PDB file of C-alpha atoms and ligand atoms in Angstrom:
ATOM      1  CA  MET A   1     100.547 -32.788 -41.797  1.00 70.00           C
ATOM      2  CA  THR A   2     100.473 -34.159 -45.448  1.00 79.00           C
ATOM      3  CA  PRO A   3     102.315 -31.946 -48.065  1.00 84.00           C
ATOM      4  CA  PHE A   4      98.944 -31.959 -50.693  1.00 93.00           C
ATOM      5  CA  THR A   5      95.496 -32.482 -50.380  1.00 96.00           C
ATOM      6  CA  VAL A   6      94.251 -36.091 -51.346  1.00 97.00           C
ATOM      7  CA  THR A   7      90.432 -36.682 -52.206  1.00 98.00           C
ATOM      8  CA  PRO A   8      88.893 -39.964 -52.683  1.00 98.00           C
ATOM      9  CA  LEU A   9      87.841 -40.623 -56.404  1.00 98.00           C
ATOM     10  CA  ALA A  10      85.897 -43.472 -55.902  1.00 98.00           C
ATOM     11  CA  ASP A  11      84.339 -45.603 -52.850  1.00 98.00           C
ATOM     12  CA  ALA A  12      86.229 -48.542 -53.857  1.00 98.00           C
ATOM     13  CA  LEU A  13      89.495 -46.957 -54.652  1.00 98.00           C
ATOM     14  CA  GLY A  14      91.593 -44.199 -56.263  1.00 98.00           C
ATOM     15  CA  ALA A  15      92.181 -40.682 -55.243  1.00 98.00           C
ATOM     16  CA  GLU A  16      93.512 -37.782 -56.508  1.00 98.00           C
ATOM     17  CA  ILE A  17      96.819 -35.647 -55.204  1.00 98.00           C
ATOM     18  CA  SER A  18      96.545 -31.868 -55.813  1.00 98.00           C
ATOM     19  CA  GLY A  19      99.637 -29.528 -54.909  1.00 96.00           C
ATOM     20  CA  VAL A  20     102.599 -31.745 -56.366  1.00 97.00           C
ATOM     21  CA  ASP A  21     104.454 -30.734 -59.482  1.00 97.00           C
ATOM     22  CA  LEU A  22     105.845 -34.142 -60.599  1.00 98.00           C
ATOM     23  CA  SER A  23     108.825 -32.466 -62.544  1.00 97.00           C
ATOM     24  CA  ALA A  24     110.529 -30.816 -59.415  1.00 95.00           C
ATOM     25  CA  PRO A  25     112.684 -32.488 -57.312  1.00 94.00           C
ATOM     26  CA  LEU A  26     110.311 -34.022 -54.551  1.00 96.00           C
ATOM     27  CA  ALA A  27     111.190 -34.011 -50.418  1.00 96.00           C
ATOM     28  CA  PRO A  28     111.281 -37.226 -49.000  1.00 96.00           C
ATOM     29  CA  ASP A  29     108.883 -36.168 -46.399  1.00 96.00           C
ATOM     30  CA  VAL A  30     106.723 -35.821 -49.996  1.00 97.00           C
ATOM     31  CA  ILE A  31     107.577 -39.378 -51.355  1.00 97.00           C
ATOM     32  CA  ASP A  32     106.539 -40.880 -48.021  1.00 97.00           C
ATOM     33  CA  ALA A  33     103.538 -39.658 -48.111  1.00 97.00           C
ATOM     34  CA  ILE A  34     102.324 -39.953 -51.487  1.00 98.00           C
ATOM     35  CA  ARG A  35     104.035 -43.990 -50.304  1.00 97.00           C
ATOM     36  CA  HIS A  36     101.127 -43.833 -47.578  1.00 97.00           C
ATOM     37  CA  ALA A  37      98.431 -42.199 -49.703  1.00 97.00           C
ATOM     38  CA  TRP A  38      99.352 -45.069 -52.178  1.00 98.00           C
ATOM     39  CA  ASP A  39      98.970 -48.244 -49.741  1.00 97.00           C
ATOM     40  CA  THR A  40      95.451 -46.193 -48.582  1.00 97.00           C
ATOM     41  CA  HIS A  41      94.016 -45.865 -52.091  1.00 98.00           C
ATOM     42  CA  LEU A  42      96.056 -48.152 -54.360  1.00 98.00           C
ATOM     43  CA  VAL A  43      95.166 -45.949 -57.377  1.00 98.00           C
ATOM     44  CA  LEU A  44      96.562 -42.140 -57.504  1.00 98.00           C
ATOM     45  CA  ARG A  45      95.942 -39.597 -59.853  1.00 98.00           C
ATOM     46  CA  PHE A  46      97.927 -36.134 -60.547  1.00 98.00           C
ATOM     47  CA  ARG A  47      96.487 -34.046 -62.752  1.00 98.00           C
ATOM     48  CA  GLY A  48      97.534 -31.245 -64.994  1.00 98.00           C
ATOM     49  CA  GLN A  49     101.714 -32.613 -65.168  1.00 98.00           C
ATOM     50  CA  THR A  50     104.113 -31.797 -67.688  1.00 98.00           C
ATOM     51  CA  LEU A  51     106.674 -34.414 -67.678  1.00 98.00           C
ATOM     52  CA  SER A  52     109.661 -35.345 -70.045  1.00 98.00           C
ATOM     53  CA  ASP A  53     110.705 -39.088 -70.313  1.00 98.00           C
ATOM     54  CA  PRO A  54     113.428 -38.570 -68.129  1.00 98.00           C
ATOM     55  CA  GLN A  55     111.460 -36.467 -65.276  1.00 98.00           C
ATOM     56  CA  LEU A  56     108.919 -39.929 -65.549  1.00 98.00           C
ATOM     57  CA  LEU A  57     111.750 -41.964 -65.142  1.00 98.00           C
ATOM     58  CA  ALA A  58     113.142 -39.669 -62.124  1.00 98.00           C
ATOM     59  CA  PHE A  59     109.587 -40.126 -60.500  1.00 98.00           C
ATOM     60  CA  THR A  60     108.904 -43.255 -60.790  1.00 98.00           C
ATOM     61  CA  ARG A  61     112.531 -44.417 -59.243  1.00 98.00           C
ATOM     62  CA  HIS A  62     111.513 -42.973 -55.678  1.00 98.00           C
ATOM     63  CA  PHE A  63     109.384 -45.884 -55.477  1.00 98.00           C
ATOM     64  CA  GLY A  64     111.521 -48.774 -56.542  1.00 98.00           C
ATOM     65  CA  GLU A  65     114.045 -50.109 -59.386  1.00 98.00           C
ATOM     66  CA  LEU A  66     112.840 -49.582 -62.804  1.00 98.00           C
ATOM     67  CA  ASP A  67     111.142 -52.719 -64.695  1.00 97.00           C
ATOM     68  CA  PRO A  68     111.343 -52.860 -68.216  1.00 93.00           C
ATOM     69  CA  PRO A  69     108.438 -53.624 -70.353  1.00 92.00           C
ATOM     70  CA  GLY A  70     107.544 -56.941 -71.271  1.00 82.00           C
ATOM     71  CA  PRO A  71     108.257 -58.388 -74.749  1.00 76.00           C
ATOM     72  CA  ASN A  72     105.854 -56.444 -77.277  1.00 78.00           C
ATOM     73  CA  PRO A  73     104.498 -57.734 -80.673  1.00 74.00           C
ATOM     74  CA  TYR A  74     107.309 -55.859 -82.363  1.00 79.00           C
ATOM     75  CA  GLY A  75     110.118 -57.346 -80.789  1.00 77.00           C
ATOM     76  CA  LYS A  76     111.882 -54.136 -79.774  1.00 85.00           C
ATOM     77  CA  PRO A  77     111.472 -51.006 -77.248  1.00 91.00           C
ATOM     78  CA  PHE A  78     109.379 -48.514 -78.875  1.00 93.00           C
ATOM     79  CA  LEU A  79     111.650 -45.834 -77.760  1.00 95.00           C
ATOM     80  CA  ALA A  80     115.416 -46.713 -78.697  1.00 91.00           C
ATOM     81  CA  GLU A  81     116.672 -44.099 -76.096  1.00 95.00           C
ATOM     82  CA  PHE A  82     114.373 -45.060 -73.052  1.00 96.00           C
ATOM     83  CA  PRO A  83     113.691 -48.504 -73.008  1.00 95.00           C
ATOM     84  CA  GLU A  84     112.203 -48.983 -69.416  1.00 96.00           C
ATOM     85  CA  ILE A  85     109.711 -46.988 -70.904  1.00 97.00           C
ATOM     86  CA  ASN A  86     106.746 -48.419 -72.605  1.00 96.00           C
ATOM     87  CA  VAL A  87     104.468 -46.759 -75.402  1.00 97.00           C
ATOM     88  CA  ILE A  88     100.550 -47.288 -75.584  1.00 97.00           C
ATOM     89  CA  SER A  89      99.341 -46.084 -78.291  1.00 97.00           C
ATOM     90  CA  ASN A  90      97.124 -46.663 -81.615  1.00 97.00           C
ATOM     91  CA  ILE A  91      99.451 -44.214 -83.499  1.00 97.00           C
ATOM     92  CA  LYS A  92     101.302 -45.735 -86.472  1.00 96.00           C
ATOM     93  CA  LYS A  93     104.455 -43.441 -88.220  1.00 93.00           C
ATOM     94  CA  ASP A  94     105.282 -44.837 -91.177  1.00 92.00           C
ATOM     95  CA  GLY A  95     103.006 -47.915 -91.176  1.00 91.00           C
ATOM     96  CA  MET A  96     104.540 -49.173 -88.288  1.00 91.00           C
ATOM     97  CA  PRO A  97     102.808 -48.478 -84.748  1.00 93.00           C
ATOM     98  CA  VAL A  98     104.767 -46.140 -81.853  1.00 95.00           C
ATOM     99  CA  GLY A  99     103.090 -48.262 -79.396  1.00 95.00           C
ATOM    100  CA  ASN A 100     101.232 -51.288 -77.921  1.00 92.00           C
ATOM    101  CA  LEU A 101      98.196 -51.809 -77.396  1.00 92.00           C
ATOM    102  CA  GLY A 102      96.192 -50.284 -80.488  1.00 94.00           C
ATOM    103  CA  ASP A 103      92.537 -48.749 -80.138  1.00 96.00           C
ATOM    104  CA  GLY A 104      90.441 -51.632 -79.179  1.00 94.00           C
ATOM    105  CA  GLU A 105      89.660 -52.934 -75.544  1.00 94.00           C
ATOM    106  CA  ALA A 106      92.298 -53.916 -73.050  1.00 94.00           C
ATOM    107  CA  VAL A 107      90.640 -56.780 -71.059  1.00 95.00           C
ATOM    108  CA  TRP A 108      90.807 -56.733 -67.108  1.00 97.00           C
ATOM    109  CA  HIS A 109      94.481 -57.908 -66.120  1.00 97.00           C
ATOM    110  CA  CYS A 110      97.036 -57.053 -63.856  1.00 95.00           C
ATOM    111  CA  ASP A 111     100.530 -56.622 -65.654  1.00 95.00           C
ATOM    112  CA  MET A 112     102.706 -59.196 -66.200  1.00 95.00           C
ATOM    113  CA  THR A 113     101.854 -62.113 -63.906  1.00 96.00           C
ATOM    114  CA  TYR A 114     102.639 -64.503 -66.250  1.00 95.00           C
ATOM    115  CA  ILE A 115     106.135 -64.050 -64.880  1.00 95.00           C
ATOM    116  CA  ASP A 116     107.262 -65.540 -61.419  1.00 97.00           C
ATOM    117  CA  THR A 117     108.109 -61.863 -60.358  1.00 97.00           C
ATOM    118  CA  PRO A 118     105.503 -59.263 -61.645  1.00 97.00           C
ATOM    119  CA  PRO A 119     105.618 -55.733 -61.172  1.00 97.00           C
ATOM    120  CA  ARG A 120     104.550 -54.173 -57.821  1.00 97.00           C
ATOM    121  CA  ALA A 121     103.236 -50.982 -59.792  1.00 98.00           C
ATOM    122  CA  ALA A 122     102.837 -49.591 -63.111  1.00 98.00           C
ATOM    123  CA  LEU A 123     102.637 -45.507 -64.002  1.00 98.00           C
ATOM    124  CA  LEU A 124     100.371 -43.888 -67.027  1.00 98.00           C
ATOM    125  CA  TYR A 125     101.226 -40.405 -67.969  1.00 98.00           C
ATOM    126  CA  SER A 126      98.938 -39.262 -70.696  1.00 98.00           C
ATOM    127  CA  LEU A 127     100.361 -37.257 -73.863  1.00 98.00           C
ATOM    128  CA  ARG A 128      97.279 -37.345 -76.346  1.00 98.00           C
ATOM    129  CA  ILE A 129      93.971 -38.637 -75.691  1.00 98.00           C
ATOM    130  CA  PRO A 130      90.489 -39.497 -78.451  1.00 98.00           C
ATOM    131  CA  PRO A 131      87.710 -36.858 -77.956  1.00 97.00           C
ATOM    132  CA  SER A 132      86.169 -40.174 -76.286  1.00 97.00           C
ATOM    133  CA  GLY A 133      86.541 -43.655 -75.229  1.00 98.00           C
ATOM    134  CA  GLY A 134      89.713 -44.930 -74.124  1.00 98.00           C
ATOM    135  CA  ASP A 135      88.649 -44.955 -70.185  1.00 98.00           C
ATOM    136  CA  THR A 136      90.782 -46.535 -68.007  1.00 98.00           C
ATOM    137  CA  TYR A 137      88.845 -48.876 -65.004  1.00 98.00           C
ATOM    138  CA  TRP A 138      90.925 -50.240 -61.817  1.00 98.00           C
ATOM    139  CA  SER A 139      88.996 -52.633 -59.484  1.00 98.00           C
ATOM    140  CA  ASN A 140      89.901 -53.430 -55.566  1.00 98.00           C
ATOM    141  CA  MET A 141      91.008 -56.691 -54.951  1.00 98.00           C
ATOM    142  CA  TYR A 142      91.292 -56.325 -51.399  1.00 98.00           C
ATOM    143  CA  LEU A 143      87.606 -55.692 -51.341  1.00 98.00           C
ATOM    144  CA  ALA A 144      87.241 -58.666 -53.668  1.00 98.00           C
ATOM    145  CA  TRP A 145      88.749 -61.163 -51.368  1.00 98.00           C
ATOM    146  CA  ASP A 146      86.894 -59.243 -48.460  1.00 98.00           C
ATOM    147  CA  THR A 147      83.499 -60.007 -49.811  1.00 98.00           C
ATOM    148  CA  LEU A 148      84.088 -63.062 -51.726  1.00 98.00           C
ATOM    149  CA  PRO A 149      81.444 -65.298 -50.676  1.00 98.00           C
ATOM    150  CA  GLY A 150      82.433 -68.550 -48.029  1.00 97.00           C
ATOM    151  CA  ASP A 151      81.816 -71.077 -50.609  1.00 97.00           C
ATOM    152  CA  LEU A 152      84.321 -69.254 -52.999  1.00 97.00           C
ATOM    153  CA  LYS A 153      87.010 -68.951 -50.350  1.00 97.00           C
ATOM    154  CA  LYS A 154      86.783 -72.836 -49.264  1.00 96.00           C
ATOM    155  CA  GLN A 155      86.954 -73.489 -53.000  1.00 96.00           C
ATOM    156  CA  ILE A 156      89.997 -71.635 -53.708  1.00 97.00           C
ATOM    157  CA  ASP A 157      91.932 -72.383 -50.586  1.00 94.00           C
ATOM    158  CA  GLY A 158      95.555 -73.230 -50.847  1.00 95.00           C
ATOM    159  CA  LYS A 159      94.965 -73.442 -54.785  1.00 97.00           C
ATOM    160  CA  ARG A 160      97.227 -71.588 -57.525  1.00 98.00           C
ATOM    161  CA  ALA A 161      96.252 -70.597 -61.114  1.00 98.00           C
ATOM    162  CA  ILE A 162      98.337 -70.754 -64.248  1.00 97.00           C
ATOM    163  CA  HIS A 163      99.003 -66.957 -65.447  1.00 97.00           C
ATOM    164  CA  ASP A 164      98.604 -67.768 -69.569  1.00 95.00           C
ATOM    165  CA  ALA A 165     101.831 -65.874 -70.996  1.00 93.00           C
ATOM    166  CA  THR A 166     100.261 -66.447 -74.688  1.00 92.00           C
ATOM    167  CA  TYR A 167      98.453 -63.050 -75.203  1.00 88.00           C
ATOM    168  CA  ASN A 168      98.533 -59.666 -73.927  1.00 85.00           C
ATOM    169  CA  SER A 169      95.353 -57.764 -72.702  1.00 84.00           C
ATOM    170  CA  ALA A 170      94.445 -56.588 -76.177  1.00 85.00           C
ATOM    171  CA  GLY A 171      94.561 -59.992 -77.439  1.00 85.00           C
ATOM    172  CA  MET A 172      97.848 -60.003 -79.345  1.00 85.00           C
ATOM    173  CA  MET A 173     100.082 -62.880 -79.337  1.00 87.00           C
ATOM    174  CA  ARG A 174     103.433 -61.898 -77.650  1.00 85.00           C
ATOM    175  CA  LYS A 175     106.290 -62.503 -79.567  1.00 81.00           C
ATOM    176  CA  GLY A 176     107.903 -65.818 -80.156  1.00 82.00           C
ATOM    177  CA  MET A 177     104.454 -67.609 -78.527  1.00 87.00           C
ATOM    178  CA  LYS A 178     102.263 -70.442 -80.209  1.00 89.00           C
ATOM    179  CA  GLU A 179      97.987 -70.352 -79.993  1.00 89.00           C
ATOM    180  CA  VAL A 180      97.170 -72.308 -76.772  1.00 88.00           C
ATOM    181  CA  THR A 181      94.599 -74.894 -77.444  1.00 90.00           C
ATOM    182  CA  ASP A 182      94.464 -76.597 -74.028  1.00 93.00           C
ATOM    183  CA  PRO A 183      94.773 -73.753 -70.895  1.00 94.00           C
ATOM    184  CA  ARG A 184      96.322 -76.738 -68.649  1.00 95.00           C
ATOM    185  CA  GLU A 185      99.358 -76.616 -71.154  1.00 93.00           C
ATOM    186  CA  ALA A 186      99.651 -72.767 -71.313  1.00 92.00           C
ATOM    187  CA  PRO A 187     103.017 -71.121 -70.821  1.00 93.00           C
ATOM    188  CA  GLY A 188     103.484 -68.851 -67.528  1.00 95.00           C
ATOM    189  CA  ALA A 189     103.627 -68.774 -63.931  1.00 97.00           C
ATOM    190  CA  HIS A 190     101.685 -70.491 -61.312  1.00 97.00           C
ATOM    191  CA  HIS A 191     100.581 -68.004 -58.296  1.00 98.00           C
ATOM    192  CA  PRO A 192      98.347 -68.230 -55.728  1.00 98.00           C
ATOM    193  CA  LEU A 193      94.495 -67.435 -56.078  1.00 98.00           C
ATOM    194  CA  VAL A 194      94.892 -65.351 -52.414  1.00 98.00           C
ATOM    195  CA  ILE A 195      98.017 -63.599 -51.993  1.00 97.00           C
ATOM    196  CA  ARG A 196      99.870 -61.789 -48.791  1.00 96.00           C
ATOM    197  CA  HIS A 197     100.492 -57.971 -49.811  1.00 96.00           C
ATOM    198  CA  PRO A 198     104.039 -57.672 -49.098  1.00 95.00           C
ATOM    199  CA  ASP A 199     103.693 -54.159 -47.743  1.00 94.00           C
ATOM    200  CA  THR A 200     100.011 -53.862 -46.260  1.00 94.00           C
ATOM    201  CA  ARG A 201     100.196 -57.488 -45.374  1.00 94.00           C
ATOM    202  CA  ARG A 202      95.975 -58.074 -46.278  1.00 96.00           C
ATOM    203  CA  PRO A 203      94.841 -60.647 -48.384  1.00 97.00           C
ATOM    204  CA  ALA A 204      93.779 -60.140 -51.828  1.00 98.00           C
ATOM    205  CA  LEU A 205      92.590 -61.830 -54.417  1.00 98.00           C
ATOM    206  CA  TYR A 206      94.592 -62.423 -57.092  1.00 98.00           C
ATOM    207  CA  LEU A 207      93.746 -63.711 -60.548  1.00 98.00           C
ATOM    208  CA  GLY A 208      95.786 -62.200 -63.498  1.00 97.00           C
ATOM    209  CA  ARG A 209      94.069 -62.639 -66.625  1.00 95.00           C
ATOM    210  CA  ARG A 210      90.997 -64.688 -67.646  1.00 96.00           C
ATOM    211  CA  ARG A 211      91.707 -65.924 -71.125  1.00 94.00           C
ATOM    212  CA  ASN A 212      93.629 -69.511 -70.274  1.00 95.00           C
ATOM    213  CA  SER A 213      93.589 -69.358 -67.127  1.00 96.00           C
ATOM    214  CA  TYR A 214      93.483 -72.360 -65.528  1.00 97.00           C
ATOM    215  CA  ILE A 215      93.345 -73.580 -61.694  1.00 98.00           C
ATOM    216  CA  VAL A 216      95.803 -76.477 -61.160  1.00 97.00           C
ATOM    217  CA  GLY A 217      94.875 -79.560 -60.213  1.00 96.00           C
ATOM    218  CA  MET A 218      90.913 -79.090 -61.070  1.00 97.00           C
ATOM    219  CA  ASP A 219      89.115 -80.867 -63.678  1.00 97.00           C
ATOM    220  CA  LEU A 220      88.983 -78.370 -66.736  1.00 97.00           C
ATOM    221  CA  ASP A 221      85.145 -77.655 -66.969  1.00 97.00           C
ATOM    222  CA  GLU A 222      85.054 -76.875 -63.127  1.00 98.00           C
ATOM    223  CA  SER A 223      88.212 -74.786 -62.985  1.00 98.00           C
ATOM    224  CA  ASN A 224      86.450 -72.560 -65.756  1.00 98.00           C
ATOM    225  CA  ALA A 225      83.124 -72.736 -63.784  1.00 98.00           C
ATOM    226  CA  LEU A 226      85.037 -71.019 -60.792  1.00 98.00           C
ATOM    227  CA  LEU A 227      87.438 -69.034 -62.424  1.00 98.00           C
ATOM    228  CA  ASP A 228      84.129 -67.615 -64.230  1.00 98.00           C
ATOM    229  CA  ALA A 229      82.556 -67.405 -60.890  1.00 98.00           C
ATOM    230  CA  LEU A 230      85.669 -65.110 -59.300  1.00 98.00           C
ATOM    231  CA  TRP A 231      85.817 -63.125 -62.359  1.00 98.00           C
ATOM    232  CA  SER A 232      82.611 -62.016 -62.263  1.00 98.00           C
ATOM    233  CA  HIS A 233      82.439 -61.370 -58.315  1.00 98.00           C
ATOM    234  CA  ALA A 234      86.035 -59.165 -58.550  1.00 98.00           C
ATOM    235  CA  THR A 235      84.665 -56.929 -61.637  1.00 98.00           C
ATOM    236  CA  GLN A 236      81.380 -55.833 -60.063  1.00 98.00           C
ATOM    237  CA  PRO A 237      81.210 -51.802 -60.916  1.00 98.00           C
ATOM    238  CA  GLN A 238      80.989 -51.447 -56.832  1.00 98.00           C
ATOM    239  CA  PHE A 239      84.689 -52.344 -56.641  1.00 98.00           C
ATOM    240  CA  THR A 240      85.817 -50.124 -59.382  1.00 98.00           C
ATOM    241  CA  PHE A 241      87.279 -46.310 -60.135  1.00 98.00           C
ATOM    242  CA  ARG A 242      87.020 -45.017 -63.787  1.00 98.00           C
ATOM    243  CA  GLN A 243      89.283 -42.874 -65.156  1.00 98.00           C
ATOM    244  CA  VAL A 244      88.262 -40.238 -67.818  1.00 98.00           C
ATOM    245  CA  TRP A 245      91.669 -38.945 -69.057  1.00 98.00           C
ATOM    246  CA  ARG A 246      92.925 -35.568 -69.900  1.00 98.00           C
ATOM    247  CA  VAL A 247      96.334 -34.470 -71.052  1.00 98.00           C
ATOM    248  CA  GLY A 248      98.735 -34.233 -68.331  1.00 98.00           C
ATOM    249  CA  ASP A 249      97.050 -37.063 -65.682  1.00 98.00           C
ATOM    250  CA  LEU A 250      99.425 -39.590 -64.397  1.00 98.00           C
ATOM    251  CA  ILE A 251      98.330 -42.357 -62.648  1.00 98.00           C
ATOM    252  CA  MET A 252      99.999 -45.304 -60.486  1.00 98.00           C
ATOM    253  CA  TRP A 253      98.714 -48.400 -59.582  1.00 98.00           C
ATOM    254  CA  ASP A 254      99.656 -50.802 -57.141  1.00 98.00           C
ATOM    255  CA  ASN A 255      99.849 -53.975 -59.455  1.00 98.00           C
ATOM    256  CA  ARG A 256      99.702 -56.562 -56.471  1.00 98.00           C
ATOM    257  CA  CYS A 257      95.990 -55.512 -55.428  1.00 98.00           C
ATOM    258  CA  THR A 258      94.383 -53.902 -58.616  1.00 98.00           C
ATOM    259  CA  LEU A 259      93.068 -55.376 -61.869  1.00 98.00           C
ATOM    260  CA  HIS A 260      92.920 -52.921 -64.840  1.00 98.00           C
ATOM    261  CA  ARG A 261      91.022 -52.533 -68.209  1.00 98.00           C
ATOM    262  CA  ARG A 262      90.308 -50.100 -70.641  1.00 98.00           C
ATOM    263  CA  ASP A 263      87.674 -48.837 -73.083  1.00 98.00           C
ATOM    264  CA  ALA A 264      87.835 -49.190 -76.758  1.00 98.00           C
ATOM    265  CA  PHE A 265      88.297 -46.158 -79.014  1.00 98.00           C
ATOM    266  CA  ASP A 266      87.937 -44.564 -81.938  1.00 98.00           C
ATOM    267  CA  PRO A 267      90.374 -45.745 -84.642  1.00 97.00           C
ATOM    268  CA  ASN A 268      90.600 -42.279 -86.375  1.00 97.00           C
ATOM    269  CA  ALA A 269      91.269 -41.019 -83.024  1.00 98.00           C
ATOM    270  CA  SER A 270      95.090 -40.551 -81.641  1.00 98.00           C
ATOM    271  CA  ARG A 271      96.186 -41.879 -78.140  1.00 98.00           C
ATOM    272  CA  GLU A 272      99.246 -41.953 -76.342  1.00 98.00           C
ATOM    273  CA  MET A 273     100.378 -42.827 -73.188  1.00 98.00           C
ATOM    274  CA  HIS A 274     103.886 -43.536 -71.669  1.00 98.00           C
ATOM    275  CA  ARG A 275     104.213 -46.052 -69.076  1.00 98.00           C
ATOM    276  CA  THR A 276     106.894 -46.754 -66.832  1.00 98.00           C
ATOM    277  CA  GLN A 277     106.722 -50.074 -63.999  1.00 97.00           C
ATOM    278  CA  ILE A 278     108.613 -50.901 -60.617  1.00 98.00           C
ATOM    279  CA  LYS A 279     109.976 -54.351 -60.157  1.00 98.00           C
ATOM    280  CA  GLY A 280     108.510 -56.695 -57.764  1.00 97.00           C
ATOM    281  CA  GLY A 281     109.053 -59.876 -55.949  1.00 95.00           C
ATOM    282  CA  ILE A 282     108.107 -63.462 -55.848  1.00 94.00           C
ATOM    283  CA  VAL A 283     104.269 -63.332 -54.912  1.00 94.00           C
ATOM    284  CA  THR A 284     103.194 -64.733 -51.745  1.00 93.00           C
ATOM    285  CA  PRO A 285      99.998 -66.965 -50.811  1.00 94.00           C
ATOM    286  CA  TYR A 286      97.770 -65.930 -47.978  1.00 94.00           C
ATOM    287  CA  GLU A 287      98.374 -68.819 -45.794  1.00 76.00           C
ATOM    288  CA  THR A 288      95.421 -71.558 -45.245  1.00 53.00           C
ATOM    289  CA  ALA A 289      96.057 -70.991 -41.208  1.00 51.00           C
ATOM    290  CA  ASP A 290      95.021 -67.151 -42.119  1.00 54.00           C
ATOM    291  CA  MET A 291      91.460 -67.585 -43.954  1.00 52.00           C
ATOM    292  CA  VAL A 292      88.511 -66.265 -42.726  1.00 48.00           C
ATOM    293  CA  SER A 293      85.518 -68.448 -43.369  1.00 44.00           C
TER     294      SER A 293
HETATM  295  C1  SIN B 301      97.302 -50.665 -69.623  1.00 74.95           C
HETATM  296  O1  SIN B 301      97.001 -51.885 -69.391  1.00 74.95           O
HETATM  297  O2  SIN B 301      98.809 -50.799 -68.943  1.00 74.95           O
HETATM  298  C2  SIN B 301      97.292 -49.346 -70.508  1.00 74.95           C
HETATM  299  C3  SIN B 301      95.988 -48.917 -70.018  1.00 74.95           C
HETATM  300  C4  SIN B 301      95.267 -47.816 -71.021  1.00 74.95           C
HETATM  301  O3  SIN B 301      95.693 -47.864 -71.984  1.00 74.95           O
HETATM  302  O4  SIN B 301      94.614 -47.151 -70.283  1.00 74.95           O
END
């Protein structure tokens, strides 16, 4: 019997887990059951939590090795005492941002796919939220692959795309980067467009981020047209779950089979989240021989 209640949050993905206090030590069977629910629903939400930074780190460690945040535009960790925690916030103290991503929209993406071994998962814990706006959305990339029209499946068979490292999802340039004028020359990892999830073994569409993406070996215009078709398919509302935040929500998502984005919010309001992530491995392709046309 599952030691908590699991309630789906949307048809495509997402489930609420109730009856677990994440600040307390958790028994191995509870962690196993969370893992199982996570593989099934891809995004899990725990409401009404009260977590210190060490408790957030301890909960994250149950699912793998901590992965420090990627470089932010300011060049140093936001929390000197806990460099494994990323702060997502528009708040400024003495004129300096206390966190990343500001108050604008964060476009659809998966995290840090510009490196060869992107994080397998991320956890986001809400400390302060604006009265409205700042909602976050996830999209299910298993479903995106399963429902992709056969001609598009064929066109991406065996292909890889460049995952540009230059900009974050809020459009800010990462420290040390230069503007990219030709996506074919963008710095960043080359990943398969269809991957095999290492745990569930299911195929998933793997898009990363649209800006400066390029399908290796294609004519640039053809690559852009194909990427536009893939992105508009993958982000259709029926594949998504929308999170309207409350203080004390903790959301954990699988970064290998989901995309996420965030709405903009009022710059005069304050939003603050603490975020951890879990180390991943090399991204493996879904082999051509496995392709279903
Ligand atoms: C993120 O892209 O990790 C941040 C999402 C959010 O601010 O809700």
